Coordinates of C-alpha atoms (C1' of nucleotides) and ligand atoms in Angstrom, one line a residue:
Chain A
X1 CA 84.6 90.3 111.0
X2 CA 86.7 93.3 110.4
X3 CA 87.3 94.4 106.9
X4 CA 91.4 94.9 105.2
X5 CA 91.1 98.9 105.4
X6 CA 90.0 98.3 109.4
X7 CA 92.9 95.8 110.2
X8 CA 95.1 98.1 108.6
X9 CA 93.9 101.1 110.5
X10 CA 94.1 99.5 113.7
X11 CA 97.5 98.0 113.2
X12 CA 98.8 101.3 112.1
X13 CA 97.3 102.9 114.6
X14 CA 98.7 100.3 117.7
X15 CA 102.3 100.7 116.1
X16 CA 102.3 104.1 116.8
X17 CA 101.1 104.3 120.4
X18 CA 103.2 101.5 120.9
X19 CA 105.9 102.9 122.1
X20 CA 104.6 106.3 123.7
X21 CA 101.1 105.7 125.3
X22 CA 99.9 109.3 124.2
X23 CA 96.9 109.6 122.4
X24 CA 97.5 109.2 118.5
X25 CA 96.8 111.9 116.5
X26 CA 94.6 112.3 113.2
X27 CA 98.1 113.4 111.1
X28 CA 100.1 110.5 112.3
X29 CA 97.9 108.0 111.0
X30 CA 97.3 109.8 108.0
X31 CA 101.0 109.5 106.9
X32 CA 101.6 106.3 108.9
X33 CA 98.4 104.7 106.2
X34 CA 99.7 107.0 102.9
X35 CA 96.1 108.5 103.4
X36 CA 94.1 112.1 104.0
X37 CA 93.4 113.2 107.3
X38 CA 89.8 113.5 106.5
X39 CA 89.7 109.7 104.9
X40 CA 91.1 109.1 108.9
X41 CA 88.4 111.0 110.2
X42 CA 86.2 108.9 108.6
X43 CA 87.2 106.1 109.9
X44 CA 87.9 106.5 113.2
X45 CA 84.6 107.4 113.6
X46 CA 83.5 104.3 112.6
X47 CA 85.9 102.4 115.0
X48 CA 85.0 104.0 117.9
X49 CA 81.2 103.1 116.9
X50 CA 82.3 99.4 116.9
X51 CA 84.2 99.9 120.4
X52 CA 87.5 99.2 118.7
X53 CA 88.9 102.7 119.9
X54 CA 88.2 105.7 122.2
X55 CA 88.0 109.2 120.1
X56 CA 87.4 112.6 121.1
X57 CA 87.2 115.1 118.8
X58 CA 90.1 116.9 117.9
X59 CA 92.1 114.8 121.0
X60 CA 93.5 111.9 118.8
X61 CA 92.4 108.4 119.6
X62 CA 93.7 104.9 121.9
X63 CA 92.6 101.7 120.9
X64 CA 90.4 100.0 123.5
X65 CA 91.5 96.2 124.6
X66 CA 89.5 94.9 121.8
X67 CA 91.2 97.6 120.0
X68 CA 94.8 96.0 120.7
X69 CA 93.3 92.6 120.4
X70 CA 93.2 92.9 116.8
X71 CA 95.7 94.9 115.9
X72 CA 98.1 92.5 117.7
X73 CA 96.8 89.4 115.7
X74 CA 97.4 91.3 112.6
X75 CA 100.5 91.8 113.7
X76 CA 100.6 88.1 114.6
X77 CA 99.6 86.9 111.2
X78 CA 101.7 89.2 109.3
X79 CA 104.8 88.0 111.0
X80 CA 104.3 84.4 110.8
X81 CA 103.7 84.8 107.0
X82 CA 106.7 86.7 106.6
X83 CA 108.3 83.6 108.5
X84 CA 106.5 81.2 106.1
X85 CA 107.4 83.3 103.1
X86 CA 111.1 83.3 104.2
X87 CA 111.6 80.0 105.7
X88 CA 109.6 77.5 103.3
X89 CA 109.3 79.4 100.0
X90 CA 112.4 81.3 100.2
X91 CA 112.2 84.9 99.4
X92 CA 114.2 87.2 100.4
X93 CA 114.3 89.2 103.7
X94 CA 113.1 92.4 101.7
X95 CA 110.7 90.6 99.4
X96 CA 108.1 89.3 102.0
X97 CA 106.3 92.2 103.5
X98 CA 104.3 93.2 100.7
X99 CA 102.9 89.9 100.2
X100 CA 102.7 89.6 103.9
X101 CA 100.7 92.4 104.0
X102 CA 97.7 90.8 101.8
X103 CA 98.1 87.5 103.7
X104 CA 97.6 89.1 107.1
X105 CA 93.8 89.9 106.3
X106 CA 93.0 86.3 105.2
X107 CA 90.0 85.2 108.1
X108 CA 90.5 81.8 109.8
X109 CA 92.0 81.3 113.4
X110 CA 92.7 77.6 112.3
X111 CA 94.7 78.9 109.7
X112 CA 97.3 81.0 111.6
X113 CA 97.3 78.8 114.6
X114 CA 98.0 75.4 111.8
X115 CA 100.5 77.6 110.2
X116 CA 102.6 78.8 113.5
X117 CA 102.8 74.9 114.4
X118 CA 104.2 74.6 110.9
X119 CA 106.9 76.8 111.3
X120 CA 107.8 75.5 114.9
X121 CA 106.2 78.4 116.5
X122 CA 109.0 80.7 115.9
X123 CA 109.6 83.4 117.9
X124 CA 110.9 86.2 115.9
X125 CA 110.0 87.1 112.1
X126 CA 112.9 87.3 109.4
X127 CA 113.7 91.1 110.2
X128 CA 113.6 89.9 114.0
X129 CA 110.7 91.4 115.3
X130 CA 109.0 89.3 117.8
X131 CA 106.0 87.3 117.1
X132 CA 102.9 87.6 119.1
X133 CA 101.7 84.5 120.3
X134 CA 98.1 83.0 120.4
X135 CA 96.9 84.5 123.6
X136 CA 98.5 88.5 122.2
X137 CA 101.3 88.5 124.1
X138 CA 104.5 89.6 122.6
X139 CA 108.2 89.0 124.3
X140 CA 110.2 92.2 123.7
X141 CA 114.1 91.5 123.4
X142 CA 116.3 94.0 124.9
X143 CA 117.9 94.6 121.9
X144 CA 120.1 97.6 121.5
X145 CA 121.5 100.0 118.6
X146 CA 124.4 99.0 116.7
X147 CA 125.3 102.6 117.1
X148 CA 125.5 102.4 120.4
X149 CA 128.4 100.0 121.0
X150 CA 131.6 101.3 121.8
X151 CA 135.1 100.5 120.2
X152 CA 135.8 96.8 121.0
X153 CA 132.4 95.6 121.9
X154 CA 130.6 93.0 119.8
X155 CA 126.8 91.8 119.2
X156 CA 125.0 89.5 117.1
X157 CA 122.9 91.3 114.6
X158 CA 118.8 90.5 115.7
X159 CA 116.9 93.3 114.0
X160 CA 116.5 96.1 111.5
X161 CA 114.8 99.2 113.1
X162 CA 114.6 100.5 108.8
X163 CA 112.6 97.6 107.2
X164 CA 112.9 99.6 103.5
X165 CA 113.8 96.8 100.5
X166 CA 117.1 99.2 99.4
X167 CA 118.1 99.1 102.9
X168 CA 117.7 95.3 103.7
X169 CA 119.0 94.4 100.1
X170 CA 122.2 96.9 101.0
X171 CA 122.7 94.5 104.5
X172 CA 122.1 91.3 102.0
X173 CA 125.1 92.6 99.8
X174 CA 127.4 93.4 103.2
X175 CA 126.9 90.0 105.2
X176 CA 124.8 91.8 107.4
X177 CA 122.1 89.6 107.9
X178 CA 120.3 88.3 111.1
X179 CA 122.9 85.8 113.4
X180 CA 125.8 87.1 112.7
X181 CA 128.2 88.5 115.0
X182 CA 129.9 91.9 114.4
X183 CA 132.8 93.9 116.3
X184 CA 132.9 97.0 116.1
X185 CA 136.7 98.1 115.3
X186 CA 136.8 102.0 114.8
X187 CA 134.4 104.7 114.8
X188 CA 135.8 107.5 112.4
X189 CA 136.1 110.6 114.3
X190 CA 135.4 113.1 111.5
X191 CA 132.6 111.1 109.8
X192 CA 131.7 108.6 111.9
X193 CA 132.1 105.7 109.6
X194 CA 132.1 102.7 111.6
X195 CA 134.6 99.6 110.8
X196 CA 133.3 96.7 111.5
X197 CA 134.7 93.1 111.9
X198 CA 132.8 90.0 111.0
X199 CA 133.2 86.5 112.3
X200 CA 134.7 85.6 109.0
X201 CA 137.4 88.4 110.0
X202 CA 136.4 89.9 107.1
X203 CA 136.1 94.3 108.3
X204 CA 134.1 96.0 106.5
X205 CA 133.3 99.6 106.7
X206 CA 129.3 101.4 107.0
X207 CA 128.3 104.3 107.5
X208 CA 126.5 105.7 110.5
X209 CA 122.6 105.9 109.4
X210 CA 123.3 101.6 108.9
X211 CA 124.7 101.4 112.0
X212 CA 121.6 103.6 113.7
X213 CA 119.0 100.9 112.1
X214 CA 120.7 97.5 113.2
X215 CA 119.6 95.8 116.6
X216 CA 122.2 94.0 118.0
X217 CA 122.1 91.4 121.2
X218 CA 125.4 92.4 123.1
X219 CA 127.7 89.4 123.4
X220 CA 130.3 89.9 126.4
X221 CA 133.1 88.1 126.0
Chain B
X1 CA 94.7 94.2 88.6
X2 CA 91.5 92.9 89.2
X3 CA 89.6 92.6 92.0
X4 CA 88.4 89.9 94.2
X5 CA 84.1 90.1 93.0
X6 CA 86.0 90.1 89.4
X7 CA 87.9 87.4 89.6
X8 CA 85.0 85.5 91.5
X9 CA 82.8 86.2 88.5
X10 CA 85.2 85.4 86.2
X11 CA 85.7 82.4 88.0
X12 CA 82.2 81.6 88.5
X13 CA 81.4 82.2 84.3
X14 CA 84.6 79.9 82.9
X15 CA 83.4 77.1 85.3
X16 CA 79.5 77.8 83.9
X17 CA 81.1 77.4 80.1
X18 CA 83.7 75.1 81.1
X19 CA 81.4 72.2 80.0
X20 CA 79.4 73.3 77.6
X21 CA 80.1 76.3 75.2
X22 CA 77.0 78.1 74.9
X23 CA 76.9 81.3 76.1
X24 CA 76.5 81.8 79.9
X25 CA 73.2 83.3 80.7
X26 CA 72.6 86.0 83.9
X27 CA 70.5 83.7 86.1
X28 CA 73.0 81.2 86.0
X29 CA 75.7 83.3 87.2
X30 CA 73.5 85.2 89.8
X31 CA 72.8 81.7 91.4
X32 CA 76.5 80.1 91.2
X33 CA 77.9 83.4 92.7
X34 CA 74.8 83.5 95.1
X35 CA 73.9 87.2 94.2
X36 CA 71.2 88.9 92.4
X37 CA 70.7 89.1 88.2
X38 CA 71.0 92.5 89.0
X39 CA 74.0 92.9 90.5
X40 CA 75.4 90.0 87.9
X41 CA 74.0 92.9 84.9
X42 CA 76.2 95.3 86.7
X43 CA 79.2 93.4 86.5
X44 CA 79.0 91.9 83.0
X45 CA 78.8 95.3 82.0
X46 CA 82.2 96.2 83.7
X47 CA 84.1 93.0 82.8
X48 CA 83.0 93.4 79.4
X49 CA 84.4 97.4 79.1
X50 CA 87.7 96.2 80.2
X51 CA 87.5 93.4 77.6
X52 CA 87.5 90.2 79.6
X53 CA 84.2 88.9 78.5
X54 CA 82.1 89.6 74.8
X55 CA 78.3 90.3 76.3
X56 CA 75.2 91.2 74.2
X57 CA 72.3 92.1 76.4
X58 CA 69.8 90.1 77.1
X59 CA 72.0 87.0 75.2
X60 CA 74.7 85.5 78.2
X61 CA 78.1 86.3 78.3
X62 CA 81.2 84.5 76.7
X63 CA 84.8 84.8 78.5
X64 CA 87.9 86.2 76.1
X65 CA 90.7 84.5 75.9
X66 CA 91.5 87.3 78.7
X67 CA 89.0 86.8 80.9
X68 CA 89.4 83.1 80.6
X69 CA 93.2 83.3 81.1
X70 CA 92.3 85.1 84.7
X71 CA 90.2 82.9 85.8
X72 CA 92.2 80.0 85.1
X73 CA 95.2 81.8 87.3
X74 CA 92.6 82.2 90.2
X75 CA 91.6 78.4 89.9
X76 CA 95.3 77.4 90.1
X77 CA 95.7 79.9 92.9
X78 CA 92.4 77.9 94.8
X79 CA 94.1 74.6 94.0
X80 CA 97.6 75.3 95.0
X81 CA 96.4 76.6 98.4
X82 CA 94.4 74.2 98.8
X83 CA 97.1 71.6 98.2
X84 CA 99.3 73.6 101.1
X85 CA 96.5 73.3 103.2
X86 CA 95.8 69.6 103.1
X87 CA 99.2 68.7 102.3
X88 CA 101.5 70.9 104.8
X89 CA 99.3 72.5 107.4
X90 CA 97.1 69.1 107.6
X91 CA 94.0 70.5 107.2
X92 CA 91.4 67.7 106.3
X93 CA 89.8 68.2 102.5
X94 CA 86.3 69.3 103.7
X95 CA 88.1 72.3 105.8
X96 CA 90.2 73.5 102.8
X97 CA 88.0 75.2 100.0
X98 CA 86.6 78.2 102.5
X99 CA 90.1 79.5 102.9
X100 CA 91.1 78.8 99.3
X101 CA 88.4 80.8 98.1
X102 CA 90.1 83.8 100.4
X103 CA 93.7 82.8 99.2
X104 CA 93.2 82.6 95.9
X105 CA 92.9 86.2 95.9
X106 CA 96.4 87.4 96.6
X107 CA 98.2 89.2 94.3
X108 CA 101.7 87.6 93.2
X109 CA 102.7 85.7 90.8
X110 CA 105.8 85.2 92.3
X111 CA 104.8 83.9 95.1
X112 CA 102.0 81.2 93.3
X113 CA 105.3 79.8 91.4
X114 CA 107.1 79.5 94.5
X115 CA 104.3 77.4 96.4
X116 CA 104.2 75.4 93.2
X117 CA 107.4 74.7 93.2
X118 CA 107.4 74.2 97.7
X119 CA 104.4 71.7 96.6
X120 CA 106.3 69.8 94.3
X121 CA 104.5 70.8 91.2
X122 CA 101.4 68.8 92.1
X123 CA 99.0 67.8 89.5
X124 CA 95.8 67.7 91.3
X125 CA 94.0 69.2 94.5
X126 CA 93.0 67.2 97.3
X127 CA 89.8 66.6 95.7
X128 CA 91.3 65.2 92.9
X129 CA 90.6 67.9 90.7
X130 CA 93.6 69.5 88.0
X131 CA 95.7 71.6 89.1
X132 CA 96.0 74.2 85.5
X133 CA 100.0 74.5 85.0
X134 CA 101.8 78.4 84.8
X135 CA 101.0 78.6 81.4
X136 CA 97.7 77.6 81.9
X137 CA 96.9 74.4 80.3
X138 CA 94.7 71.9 82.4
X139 CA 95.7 68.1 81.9
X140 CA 92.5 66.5 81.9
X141 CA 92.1 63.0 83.3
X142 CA 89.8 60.5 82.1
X143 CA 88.2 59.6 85.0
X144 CA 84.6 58.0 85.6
X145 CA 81.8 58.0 87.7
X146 CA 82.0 54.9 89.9
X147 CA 78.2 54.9 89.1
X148 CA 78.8 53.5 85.6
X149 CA 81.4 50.4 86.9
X150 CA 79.6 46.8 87.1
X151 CA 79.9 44.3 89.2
X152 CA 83.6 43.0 89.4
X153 CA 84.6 46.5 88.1
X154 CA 87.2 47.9 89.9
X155 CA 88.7 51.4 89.8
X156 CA 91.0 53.9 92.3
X157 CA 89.5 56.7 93.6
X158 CA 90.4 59.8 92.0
X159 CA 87.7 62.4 92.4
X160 CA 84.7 63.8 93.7
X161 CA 81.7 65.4 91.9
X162 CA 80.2 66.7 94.9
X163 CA 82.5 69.2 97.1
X164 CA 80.1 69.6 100.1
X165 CA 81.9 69.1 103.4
X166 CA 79.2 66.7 104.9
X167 CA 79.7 64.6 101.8
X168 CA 83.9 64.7 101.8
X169 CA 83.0 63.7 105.6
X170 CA 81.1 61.0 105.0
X171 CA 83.7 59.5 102.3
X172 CA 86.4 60.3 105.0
X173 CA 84.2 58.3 107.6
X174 CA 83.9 55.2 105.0
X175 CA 87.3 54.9 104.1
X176 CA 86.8 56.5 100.6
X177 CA 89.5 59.1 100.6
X178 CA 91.6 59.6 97.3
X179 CA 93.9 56.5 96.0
X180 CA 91.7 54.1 97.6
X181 CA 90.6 50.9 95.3
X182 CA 87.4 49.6 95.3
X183 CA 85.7 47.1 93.3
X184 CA 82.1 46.9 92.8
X185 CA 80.6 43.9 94.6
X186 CA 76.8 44.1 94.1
X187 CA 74.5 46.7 92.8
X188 CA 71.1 46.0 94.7
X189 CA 68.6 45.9 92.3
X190 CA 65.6 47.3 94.1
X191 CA 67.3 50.4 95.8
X192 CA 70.3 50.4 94.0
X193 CA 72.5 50.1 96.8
X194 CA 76.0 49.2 96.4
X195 CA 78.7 47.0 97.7
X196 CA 81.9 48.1 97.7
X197 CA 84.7 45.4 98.0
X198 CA 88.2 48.0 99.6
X199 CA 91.8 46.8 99.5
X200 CA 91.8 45.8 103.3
X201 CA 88.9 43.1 102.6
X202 CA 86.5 44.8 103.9
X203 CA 83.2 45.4 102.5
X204 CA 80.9 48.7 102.9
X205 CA 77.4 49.5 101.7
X206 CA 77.2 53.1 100.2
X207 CA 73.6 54.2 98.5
X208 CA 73.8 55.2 94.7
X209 CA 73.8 59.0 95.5
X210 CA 77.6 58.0 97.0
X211 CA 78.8 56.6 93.8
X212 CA 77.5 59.0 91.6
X213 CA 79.5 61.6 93.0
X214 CA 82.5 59.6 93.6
X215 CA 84.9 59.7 90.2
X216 CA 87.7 56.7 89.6
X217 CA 90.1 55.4 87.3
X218 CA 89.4 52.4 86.1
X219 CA 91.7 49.6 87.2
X220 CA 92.2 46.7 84.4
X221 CA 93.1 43.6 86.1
Chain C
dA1 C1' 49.2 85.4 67.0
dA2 C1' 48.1 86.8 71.4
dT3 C1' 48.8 86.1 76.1
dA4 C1' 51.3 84.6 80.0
dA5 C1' 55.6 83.4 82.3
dT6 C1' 60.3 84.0 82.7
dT7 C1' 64.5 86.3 82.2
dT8 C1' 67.1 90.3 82.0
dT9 C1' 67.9 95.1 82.3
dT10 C1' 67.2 99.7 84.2
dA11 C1' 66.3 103.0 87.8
dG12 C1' 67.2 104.4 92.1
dA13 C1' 69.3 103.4 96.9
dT14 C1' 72.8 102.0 100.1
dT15 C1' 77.4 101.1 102.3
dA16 C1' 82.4 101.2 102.5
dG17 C1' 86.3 103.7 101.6
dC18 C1' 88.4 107.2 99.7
dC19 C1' 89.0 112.2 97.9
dT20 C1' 89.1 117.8 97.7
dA21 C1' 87.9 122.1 99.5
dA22 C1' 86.2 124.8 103.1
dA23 C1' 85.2 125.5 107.9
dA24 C1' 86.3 124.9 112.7
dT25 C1' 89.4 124.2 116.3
dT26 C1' 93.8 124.1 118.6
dA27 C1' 98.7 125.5 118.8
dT28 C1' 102.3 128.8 118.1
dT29 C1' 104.2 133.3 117.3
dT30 C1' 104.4 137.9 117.5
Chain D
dA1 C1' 96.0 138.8 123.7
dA2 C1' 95.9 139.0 118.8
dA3 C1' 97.3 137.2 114.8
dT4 C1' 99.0 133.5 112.2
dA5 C1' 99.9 128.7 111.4
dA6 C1' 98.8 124.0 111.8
dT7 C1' 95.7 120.4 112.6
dT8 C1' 91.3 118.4 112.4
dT9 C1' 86.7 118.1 111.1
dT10 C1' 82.7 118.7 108.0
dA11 C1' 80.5 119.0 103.6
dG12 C1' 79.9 117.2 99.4
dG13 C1' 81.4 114.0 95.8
dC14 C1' 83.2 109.7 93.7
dT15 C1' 83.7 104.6 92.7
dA16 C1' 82.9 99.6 93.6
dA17 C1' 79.7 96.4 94.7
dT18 C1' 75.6 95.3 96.3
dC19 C1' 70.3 95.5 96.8
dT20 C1' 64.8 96.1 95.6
dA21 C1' 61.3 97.2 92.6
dA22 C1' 59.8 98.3 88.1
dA23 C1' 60.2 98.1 83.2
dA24 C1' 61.6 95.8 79.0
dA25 C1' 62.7 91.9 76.3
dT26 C1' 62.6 87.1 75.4
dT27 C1' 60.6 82.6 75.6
dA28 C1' 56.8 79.5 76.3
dT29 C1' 51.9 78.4 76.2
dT30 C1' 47.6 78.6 74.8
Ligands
LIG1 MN1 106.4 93.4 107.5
LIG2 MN1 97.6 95.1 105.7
LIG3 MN1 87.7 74.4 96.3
LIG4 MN1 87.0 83.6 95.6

DNA sequence: AATAATTTTTAGATTAGCCTAAAATTATTT
DNA sequence: AAATAATTTTAGGCTAATCTAAAAATTATT
């Protein structure tokens, strides 16, 4: 099987072609991993020997099917632990990805598929990004920006595009957490400070870069 | 913190000493952890710079209070997964060591205390064996080998000597699973066969190698 | 006590994964 | 089109964990 540094590698590497099917570049992964370019070098070199990605020289690389195969079921595992971790043991939304992220290399099929029935084969994972299911494939939501609601339109908040703990934790402390529905009241003209209304009519007030890293599901009403 | 071959031979040493306090010896090790004396040389050497074991060449290796503190966290890490596994994901008990031994490997305390807790504080694996507490103490049970019942003895099963999955399978295939009481019927006298009387009335034949693997309490009636 | 057998250690390699520094290539400015 | 900047690769080294083969120490046998 694949070793934790390969996983890793390839799920980095298929979360940044993910959404722009360019060739990923040497750099990207290097900062995407906290690693050197040459340590990258390395070991896409050794990836592309085992078929799990195309490389040409100085042109970046794309995984190959097999490639995306794993990557996705790290992805897979990752998210239904972060579900487990959440749901059943009850940490907090920012406290489950770095566990998650040693559970995700643990080797048994049985396991994850035994675990997803656990959990009722949930769909998304506590920050609301979908979870792939058995056969790879992954439902994408059509959820949109926060930001980009106008005055007067409401959603129900389904994702974080920032997944950083001090960013989740300051959602936690505002009643922004996944399910609930917002309004959005009045976007400040001079510094864009967004007023929002909460089911509970409570309105409170964030500032644009929170708004810019919510996903909400538009609710038309 | 330590890594997983440390924490395996750490592991692998307390359960060599556990039963006897002499001084664990290289060979023994090498062939528990299914390596060579060499590489077991290697890594005394290391545990013992960063103080987890004493070791005097050429004389077996003693844990610290340290070392033996570690590898009591990573046995209550095995046991605790275990548990989930055969507990909440439904595994049967032959299936759940291989992942334990992966499982037991993840770094967070946090997270051990919370599965404890999710578990319901359990006292022992699904192979009956202690389950060490956060502070580390084991509760050790008086159990026996069904071996040493007479006839008319009668006892609940509580244990197994032998982990091996094509021994937990044949118990599981006979009926003898964990809680089950049985009273000895007949020891055979030429081959030592014996007849096991179960609480549904029925009566099964298991050969002495069964028994002596199998521990109980004893049941006073 | 000497010899033989066994155990343990050392010496020297190997592989995975990472690093720094220098060289090579590609991209961007002048 | 040169020159400069940025990116990427190579070269050489390091650590952890393993191995084989040989040497050293201990233990058992004659
Ligand atoms: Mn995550
Ligand atoms: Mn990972
Ligand atoms: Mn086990
Ligand atoms: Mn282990």
């Amino acid at each position: 099987m694949y070793s934790f540094a390969e996983e890793n590698y390839l799920k980095a590497i298929y979360k940044l072609q993910e959404h722009s099917d360019l060739a990923v570049n040497t750099n990207s992964i290097a900062t995407s991993i906290q690693t050197k370019a040459a340590s990258v070098t390395d070991m896409i070199k050794k990836l592309s020997d085992k078929k799990l990605l195309k490389y040409e020289k100085y042109k970046g690389v794309e995984l190959t099917n097999l490639g995306k195969k794993i990557a996705i079921e790290t992805v897979r595992k990752h998210r239904l632990w972060e579900t487990f971790l959440h749901d059943k043991l009850k940490f907090a939304w920012d406290e489950v990805h770095d566990i998650a992220e040693q559970l995700e290399h643990i080797k048994s099929s049985e396991l994850i598929d035994k675990l997803d029935e656990y959990l009722g084969f949930p769909t998304h994972d506590p920050h609301g990004d979908p979870i792939p299911g058995r056969n790879g494939v992954i439902i994408q939501s059509n959820f949109v920006l926060l930001s980009e609601l106008k005055v007067g339109e409401s959603g129900v908040i389904s994702g974080v595009v920032n997944h950083s703990s001090v960013f989740l934790k300051h959602l936690e402390k505002n009643g922004l957490t996944l399910g609930k529905k917002v309004q959005v009241k009045e976007i400040g003209e001079f510094d864009q400070l967004v007023q929002l209304l909460l089911s509970t009519k409570e309105s409170i007030l964030v500032s644009n870069e929170v708004v810019k890293n919510i996903l909400v599901k538009i609710q038309y009403s």
